[in-house]
């Protein structure tokens, strides 16, 4: 898991133990498709360039980004994200990802040594995250969140 | 009504606790079919942050106070906020050798949090916030495994070379260290898990028992007098429950098992047997029997209870329950085969790592960062 700024808060003993599980369940490393089998830890990569295409497909979204090498040659890399269903449910679509926008991706190249990588962190060029959706259902006041106002 | 109360009291008696007042729906509070049965038809979002097993240090503490539940939700909210914060725009590649991620991500990490949809807090059953889905055994943890099952697991580990490095991802064909002809985990695509092959469910989302996962947590129930269908978003499975029917002959095995159902008062009971040898609930076997109970706690919330019995694996049955709130959302298609590039990449990647191991130095796309 990448290094993150610690969050300070007061918390009861019982919740602390549960909170430990929340942390585990919510790590950005939550991938079912055995990313450990698909990507190579010895081939870290950072990609910068414009989005040229978005494959809004199951089981995983693929964002295509054009990378210009030191020699000026251009190559399109495919970046693996999560399921589109989650974003679709929040009212987002592939059109929300602007073709032409410059993005920064860090991840690991696939073991098959094709131009594919996992989108470990996908941001705009200024570092902002692509989407800022809450992880709720998107439904207002659905009773799932005890902190939401009555 | 009577059977619903009996069910609640039975569950409480099992855990040996007297807790908050039991809230049950009054007749007329829940939707009913023309024949008077509770109408379960609709879409439900089963996501929750509450774990299957209770953390050991909570012992037999089954419930959370409102304050504790609020703290839990706030902790999760802060963590989401932290992960949604901007990253360093000038960041470099992640560390050589891996970022230390665990689980399926295996040392390379996954993807941003915004893809994940696993709920915003704990769930309530009969007015009580819960600390785990499992409620019996009373410590909220799986019962111990049988000695025969433990021995079989040990034997399987030894058969595959001790298994010490089996689940590591160090970017090598480590399985060839035992010999260039040694068996490895990527020799045949049928060795790969159901999820990678898009065959069946992830994390027992279809079960049975049906459990929450990191995302795609929606279920849709369509109910008729003679059949109940449960559509599982992940991964496009449809469970068919034949009402008031007999099980198929035991030699007929099914991915999702053979489900028959009946009504006990206002509770739909579904019994499933005839599983394949490796069912979606991966700890179980083809000998498993799962009994599920569906009752409407209110018009907006279904309480889902399950009991799992498999005497070839566990020394005792176990029971869990959690809330399925109704959702205004739809179940979206999750046609996993559509663009499953991953399996092809996994198999080809393993061949290249094996070529590396043999010193062949296969070529590939040049990594601009290396």
Short mmCIF file of N, CA, C and O in Angstrom, two decimals, chain A residues 33-110:
data_model
loop_
_atom_site.label_atom_id
_atom_site.label_comp_id
_atom_site.label_asym_id
_atom_site.label_seq_id
_atom_site.Cartn_x
_atom_site.Cartn_y
_atom_site.Cartn_z
N UNK A 33 -9.09 -9.24 -9.86
CA UNK A 33 -8.58 -9.98 -11.00
C UNK A 33 -7.13 -10.39 -10.83
O UNK A 33 -6.38 -10.42 -11.80
N UNK A 34 -6.74 -10.66 -9.60
CA UNK A 34 -5.40 -11.14 -9.34
C UNK A 34 -4.36 -10.27 -10.04
O UNK A 34 -3.60 -10.74 -10.87
N UNK A 35 -4.38 -8.98 -9.70
CA UNK A 35 -3.38 -8.09 -10.28
C UNK A 35 -1.97 -8.61 -9.99
O UNK A 35 -1.04 -8.34 -10.72
N UNK A 36 -1.87 -9.37 -8.89
CA UNK A 36 -0.58 -9.96 -8.55
C UNK A 36 -0.13 -10.97 -9.59
O UNK A 36 1.06 -11.23 -9.75
N UNK A 37 -1.09 -11.59 -10.29
CA UNK A 37 -0.74 -12.55 -11.34
C UNK A 37 -0.51 -11.85 -12.67
O UNK A 37 0.18 -12.36 -13.54
N UNK A 38 -1.08 -10.68 -12.82
CA UNK A 38 -1.10 -10.01 -14.11
C UNK A 38 0.04 -9.01 -14.30
O UNK A 38 0.53 -8.81 -15.42
N UNK A 39 0.48 -8.37 -13.23
CA UNK A 39 1.44 -7.27 -13.36
C UNK A 39 2.75 -7.58 -12.64
O UNK A 39 2.78 -8.32 -11.66
N UNK A 40 3.82 -6.98 -13.13
CA UNK A 40 5.18 -7.36 -12.73
C UNK A 40 5.78 -6.32 -11.78
O UNK A 40 6.00 -5.18 -12.20
N UNK A 41 6.05 -6.71 -10.53
CA UNK A 41 6.58 -5.74 -9.57
C UNK A 41 7.97 -5.20 -9.96
O UNK A 41 8.40 -4.17 -9.42
N UNK A 42 8.64 -5.89 -10.89
CA UNK A 42 9.96 -5.42 -11.30
C UNK A 42 9.90 -4.49 -12.51
O UNK A 42 10.94 -4.11 -13.06
N UNK A 43 8.70 -4.12 -12.92
CA UNK A 43 8.54 -3.21 -14.06
C UNK A 43 7.65 -2.02 -13.69
O UNK A 43 6.60 -1.81 -14.31
N UNK A 44 8.06 -1.24 -12.70
CA UNK A 44 7.28 -0.05 -12.35
C UNK A 44 7.29 0.94 -13.51
O UNK A 44 8.25 1.00 -14.28
N UNK A 45 6.21 1.70 -13.61
CA UNK A 45 6.10 2.61 -14.74
C UNK A 45 5.33 3.86 -14.32
O UNK A 45 4.43 3.79 -13.48
N UNK A 46 5.74 5.01 -14.83
CA UNK A 46 4.92 6.21 -14.72
C UNK A 46 4.69 6.72 -16.13
O UNK A 46 5.63 6.81 -16.93
N UNK A 47 3.44 6.98 -16.44
CA UNK A 47 3.05 7.36 -17.81
C UNK A 47 2.43 8.75 -17.78
O UNK A 47 1.59 9.04 -16.92
N UNK A 48 2.84 9.61 -18.71
CA UNK A 48 2.23 10.93 -18.84
C UNK A 48 1.85 11.13 -20.29
O UNK A 48 2.62 10.82 -21.19
N UNK A 49 0.64 11.65 -20.51
CA UNK A 49 0.22 11.91 -21.88
C UNK A 49 -1.27 12.09 -21.99
O UNK A 49 -1.99 11.96 -20.99
N UNK A 50 -1.76 12.38 -23.20
CA UNK A 50 -3.19 12.59 -23.39
C UNK A 50 -3.96 11.28 -23.48
O UNK A 50 -3.46 10.29 -24.01
N UNK A 51 -5.18 11.32 -22.96
CA UNK A 51 -6.10 10.19 -23.13
C UNK A 51 -6.52 10.14 -24.59
O UNK A 51 -6.89 11.16 -25.19
N UNK A 52 -6.42 8.97 -25.21
CA UNK A 52 -6.85 8.85 -26.61
C UNK A 52 -8.11 8.01 -26.76
O UNK A 52 -8.79 8.09 -27.77
N UNK A 53 -8.44 7.22 -25.75
CA UNK A 53 -9.62 6.35 -25.86
C UNK A 53 -9.93 5.80 -24.48
O UNK A 53 -9.03 5.61 -23.66
N UNK A 54 -11.22 5.55 -24.25
CA UNK A 54 -11.63 4.91 -23.00
C UNK A 54 -12.47 3.69 -23.35
O UNK A 54 -13.47 3.79 -24.04
N UNK A 55 -12.03 2.53 -22.91
CA UNK A 55 -12.83 1.31 -23.09
C UNK A 55 -13.67 1.12 -21.83
O UNK A 55 -13.16 0.71 -20.78
N UNK A 56 -14.94 1.43 -21.93
CA UNK A 56 -15.86 1.39 -20.79
C UNK A 56 -16.49 0.00 -20.76
O UNK A 56 -17.65 -0.19 -21.11
N UNK A 57 -15.70 -0.99 -20.41
CA UNK A 57 -16.11 -2.39 -20.59
C UNK A 57 -15.97 -3.19 -19.31
O UNK A 57 -15.26 -2.80 -18.38
N UNK A 58 -16.64 -4.33 -19.30
CA UNK A 58 -16.49 -5.31 -18.23
C UNK A 58 -15.37 -6.28 -18.56
O UNK A 58 -15.14 -6.54 -19.73
N UNK A 59 -14.73 -6.85 -17.59
CA UNK A 59 -14.92 -6.60 -16.15
C UNK A 59 -14.16 -5.36 -15.67
O UNK A 59 -14.40 -4.91 -14.55
N UNK A 60 -13.25 -4.84 -16.49
CA UNK A 60 -12.44 -3.71 -16.05
C UNK A 60 -12.36 -2.66 -17.15
O UNK A 60 -12.27 -3.00 -18.33
N UNK A 61 -12.39 -1.42 -16.72
CA UNK A 61 -12.22 -0.31 -17.64
C UNK A 61 -10.75 -0.20 -18.06
O UNK A 61 -9.85 -0.47 -17.27
N UNK A 62 -10.53 0.17 -19.33
CA UNK A 62 -9.17 0.40 -19.80
C UNK A 62 -9.08 1.81 -20.38
O UNK A 62 -9.84 2.16 -21.28
N UNK A 63 -8.16 2.59 -19.86
CA UNK A 63 -7.95 3.95 -20.34
C UNK A 63 -6.69 3.93 -21.21
O UNK A 63 -5.64 3.46 -20.77
N UNK A 64 -6.82 4.43 -22.44
CA UNK A 64 -5.68 4.41 -23.36
C UNK A 64 -5.00 5.78 -23.33
O UNK A 64 -5.66 6.80 -23.53
N UNK A 65 -3.71 5.80 -23.11
CA UNK A 65 -2.98 7.05 -22.99
C UNK A 65 -1.76 7.02 -23.93
O UNK A 65 -1.07 6.00 -24.02
N UNK A 66 -1.55 8.13 -24.62
CA UNK A 66 -0.44 8.19 -25.59
C UNK A 66 0.80 8.76 -24.90
O UNK A 66 0.78 9.87 -24.38
N UNK A 67 1.86 7.97 -24.92
CA UNK A 67 3.09 8.34 -24.23
C UNK A 67 4.19 8.61 -25.27
O UNK A 67 4.38 7.81 -26.19
N UNK A 68 4.85 9.75 -25.13
CA UNK A 68 5.95 10.08 -26.05
C UNK A 68 7.28 9.76 -25.37
O UNK A 68 7.57 10.25 -24.28
N UNK A 69 8.05 8.91 -26.02
CA UNK A 69 9.33 8.49 -25.45
C UNK A 69 10.40 9.55 -25.64
O UNK A 69 10.19 10.57 -26.32
N UNK A 70 11.56 9.32 -25.03
CA UNK A 70 12.68 10.27 -25.14
C UNK A 70 13.11 10.48 -26.59
O UNK A 70 13.60 11.54 -26.97
N UNK A 71 12.90 9.44 -27.41
CA UNK A 71 13.29 9.55 -28.82
C UNK A 71 12.19 10.18 -29.68
O UNK A 71 12.33 10.26 -30.90
N UNK A 72 11.11 10.62 -29.05
CA UNK A 72 10.02 11.27 -29.78
C UNK A 72 8.98 10.31 -30.32
O UNK A 72 7.94 10.75 -30.82
N UNK A 73 9.27 9.02 -30.24
CA UNK A 73 8.29 8.05 -30.71
C UNK A 73 7.08 8.00 -29.75
O UNK A 73 7.23 8.09 -28.54
N UNK A 74 5.91 7.82 -30.34
CA UNK A 74 4.69 7.75 -29.53
C UNK A 74 4.21 6.31 -29.43
O UNK A 74 4.29 5.56 -30.40
N UNK A 75 3.73 5.97 -28.26
CA UNK A 75 3.16 4.63 -28.07
C UNK A 75 1.93 4.76 -27.18
O UNK A 75 1.93 5.50 -26.22
N UNK A 76 0.88 4.03 -27.53
CA UNK A 76 -0.35 4.06 -26.72
C UNK A 76 -0.29 2.93 -25.69
O UNK A 76 -0.11 1.76 -26.04
N UNK A 77 -0.41 3.33 -24.43
CA UNK A 77 -0.46 2.36 -23.33
C UNK A 77 -1.89 2.21 -22.84
O UNK A 77 -2.67 3.15 -22.86
N UNK A 78 -2.24 1.00 -22.41
CA UNK A 78 -3.56 0.72 -21.84
C UNK A 78 -3.44 0.60 -20.32
O UNK A 78 -2.59 -0.13 -19.82
N UNK A 79 -4.31 1.31 -19.63
CA UNK A 79 -4.25 1.35 -18.17
C UNK A 79 -5.51 0.71 -17.60
O UNK A 79 -6.63 1.11 -17.93
N UNK A 80 -5.33 -0.28 -16.73
CA UNK A 80 -6.48 -1.02 -16.20
C UNK A 80 -7.03 -0.36 -14.95
O UNK A 80 -6.31 -0.11 -13.98
N UNK A 81 -8.35 -0.06 -14.99
CA UNK A 81 -9.05 0.48 -13.81
C UNK A 81 -10.03 -0.53 -13.26
O UNK A 81 -9.86 -1.72 -13.44
N UNK A 82 -11.07 -0.03 -12.62
CA UNK A 82 -12.06 -0.92 -12.00
C UNK A 82 -13.28 -1.11 -12.87
O UNK A 82 -13.28 -0.79 -14.06
N UNK A 83 -14.32 -1.67 -12.27
CA UNK A 83 -15.57 -1.93 -13.00
C UNK A 83 -16.28 -0.61 -13.33
O UNK A 83 -16.35 0.28 -12.48
N UNK A 84 -16.82 -0.50 -14.54
CA UNK A 84 -17.57 0.72 -14.85
C UNK A 84 -18.88 0.85 -14.07
O UNK A 84 -19.39 1.95 -13.91
N UNK A 85 -19.41 -0.27 -13.59
CA UNK A 85 -20.71 -0.22 -12.91
C UNK A 85 -20.73 0.76 -11.75
O UNK A 85 -21.69 1.47 -11.52
N UNK A 86 -19.63 0.77 -10.97
CA UNK A 86 -19.57 1.63 -9.79
C UNK A 86 -19.73 3.10 -10.17
O UNK A 86 -20.48 3.84 -9.55
N UNK A 87 -19.01 3.51 -11.22
CA UNK A 87 -19.07 4.92 -11.62
C UNK A 87 -20.39 5.23 -12.31
O UNK A 87 -20.97 6.30 -12.12
N UNK A 88 -20.87 4.29 -13.10
CA UNK A 88 -22.15 4.47 -13.79
C UNK A 88 -23.27 4.74 -12.78
O UNK A 88 -24.13 5.58 -12.97
N UNK A 89 -23.20 4.02 -11.68
CA UNK A 89 -24.21 4.16 -10.63
C UNK A 89 -24.18 5.55 -10.01
O UNK A 89 -25.16 6.03 -9.47
N UNK A 90 -23.02 6.19 -10.06
CA UNK A 90 -22.89 7.55 -9.52
C UNK A 90 -23.13 8.61 -10.58
O UNK A 90 -22.86 9.78 -10.37
N UNK A 91 -23.62 8.17 -11.73
CA UNK A 91 -23.94 9.15 -12.76
C UNK A 91 -22.77 9.54 -13.63
O UNK A 91 -22.83 10.50 -14.39
N UNK A 92 -21.67 8.79 -13.52
CA UNK A 92 -20.49 9.10 -14.33
C UNK A 92 -20.43 8.13 -15.51
O UNK A 92 -20.93 7.02 -15.44
N UNK A 93 -19.81 8.56 -16.58
CA UNK A 93 -19.70 7.70 -17.75
C UNK A 93 -18.34 7.91 -18.39
O UNK A 93 -17.55 8.73 -17.95
N UNK A 94 -18.11 7.16 -19.49
CA UNK A 94 -16.82 7.30 -20.15
C UNK A 94 -16.64 8.71 -20.70
O UNK A 94 -15.52 9.16 -20.90
N UNK A 95 -17.77 9.39 -20.94
CA UNK A 95 -17.66 10.76 -21.44
C UNK A 95 -17.14 11.71 -20.37
O UNK A 95 -16.74 12.84 -20.66
N UNK A 96 -17.17 11.27 -19.11
CA UNK A 96 -16.64 12.09 -18.02
C UNK A 96 -15.12 12.14 -18.09
O UNK A 96 -14.49 13.04 -17.55
N UNK A 97 -14.52 11.14 -18.74
CA UNK A 97 -13.07 11.11 -18.91
C UNK A 97 -12.76 11.80 -20.23
O UNK A 97 -13.04 11.25 -21.29
N UNK A 98 -12.24 13.01 -20.21
CA UNK A 98 -12.11 13.77 -21.45
C UNK A 98 -10.95 13.29 -22.32
O UNK A 98 -9.80 13.30 -21.89
N UNK A 99 -11.29 12.83 -23.52
CA UNK A 99 -10.25 12.46 -24.48
C UNK A 99 -9.44 13.72 -24.81
O UNK A 99 -10.01 14.79 -25.03
N UNK A 100 -8.14 13.60 -24.78
CA UNK A 100 -7.29 14.76 -25.01
C UNK A 100 -6.69 15.32 -23.73
O UNK A 100 -5.65 15.98 -23.77
N UNK A 101 -7.34 15.06 -22.60
CA UNK A 101 -6.80 15.57 -21.33
C UNK A 101 -5.51 14.83 -20.98
O UNK A 101 -5.42 13.62 -21.16
N UNK A 102 -4.53 15.58 -20.50
CA UNK A 102 -3.28 14.94 -20.10
C UNK A 102 -3.44 14.33 -18.71
O UNK A 102 -3.96 14.96 -17.79
N UNK A 103 -3.03 13.08 -18.58
CA UNK A 103 -3.12 12.40 -17.29
C UNK A 103 -1.77 11.86 -16.88
O UNK A 103 -0.83 11.78 -17.69
N UNK A 104 -1.68 11.55 -15.60
CA UNK A 104 -0.48 10.92 -15.04
C UNK A 104 -0.92 9.60 -14.40
O UNK A 104 -1.90 9.57 -13.65
N UNK A 105 -0.24 8.54 -14.73
CA UNK A 105 -0.58 7.21 -14.21
C UNK A 105 0.68 6.58 -13.64
O UNK A 105 1.72 6.57 -14.29
N UNK A 106 0.58 6.07 -12.41
CA UNK A 106 1.67 5.21 -11.96
C UNK A 106 1.14 3.82 -11.68
O UNK A 106 0.00 3.65 -11.26
N UNK A 107 1.96 2.83 -11.97
CA UNK A 107 1.55 1.44 -11.81
C UNK A 107 2.68 0.52 -12.20
O UNK A 107 3.86 0.89 -12.12
N UNK A 108 2.32 -0.69 -12.60
CA UNK A 108 3.32 -1.69 -13.00
C UNK A 108 2.94 -2.27 -14.35
O UNK A 108 1.76 -2.55 -14.61
N UNK A 109 3.94 -2.48 -15.19
CA UNK A 109 3.70 -3.05 -16.51
C UNK A 109 3.24 -4.51 -16.38
O UNK A 109 3.62 -5.21 -15.43
N UNK A 110 2.45 -4.96 -17.34
CA UNK A 110 1.97 -6.34 -17.29
C UNK A 110 3.11 -7.32 -17.54
O UNK A 110 4.09 -7.00 -18.22
#
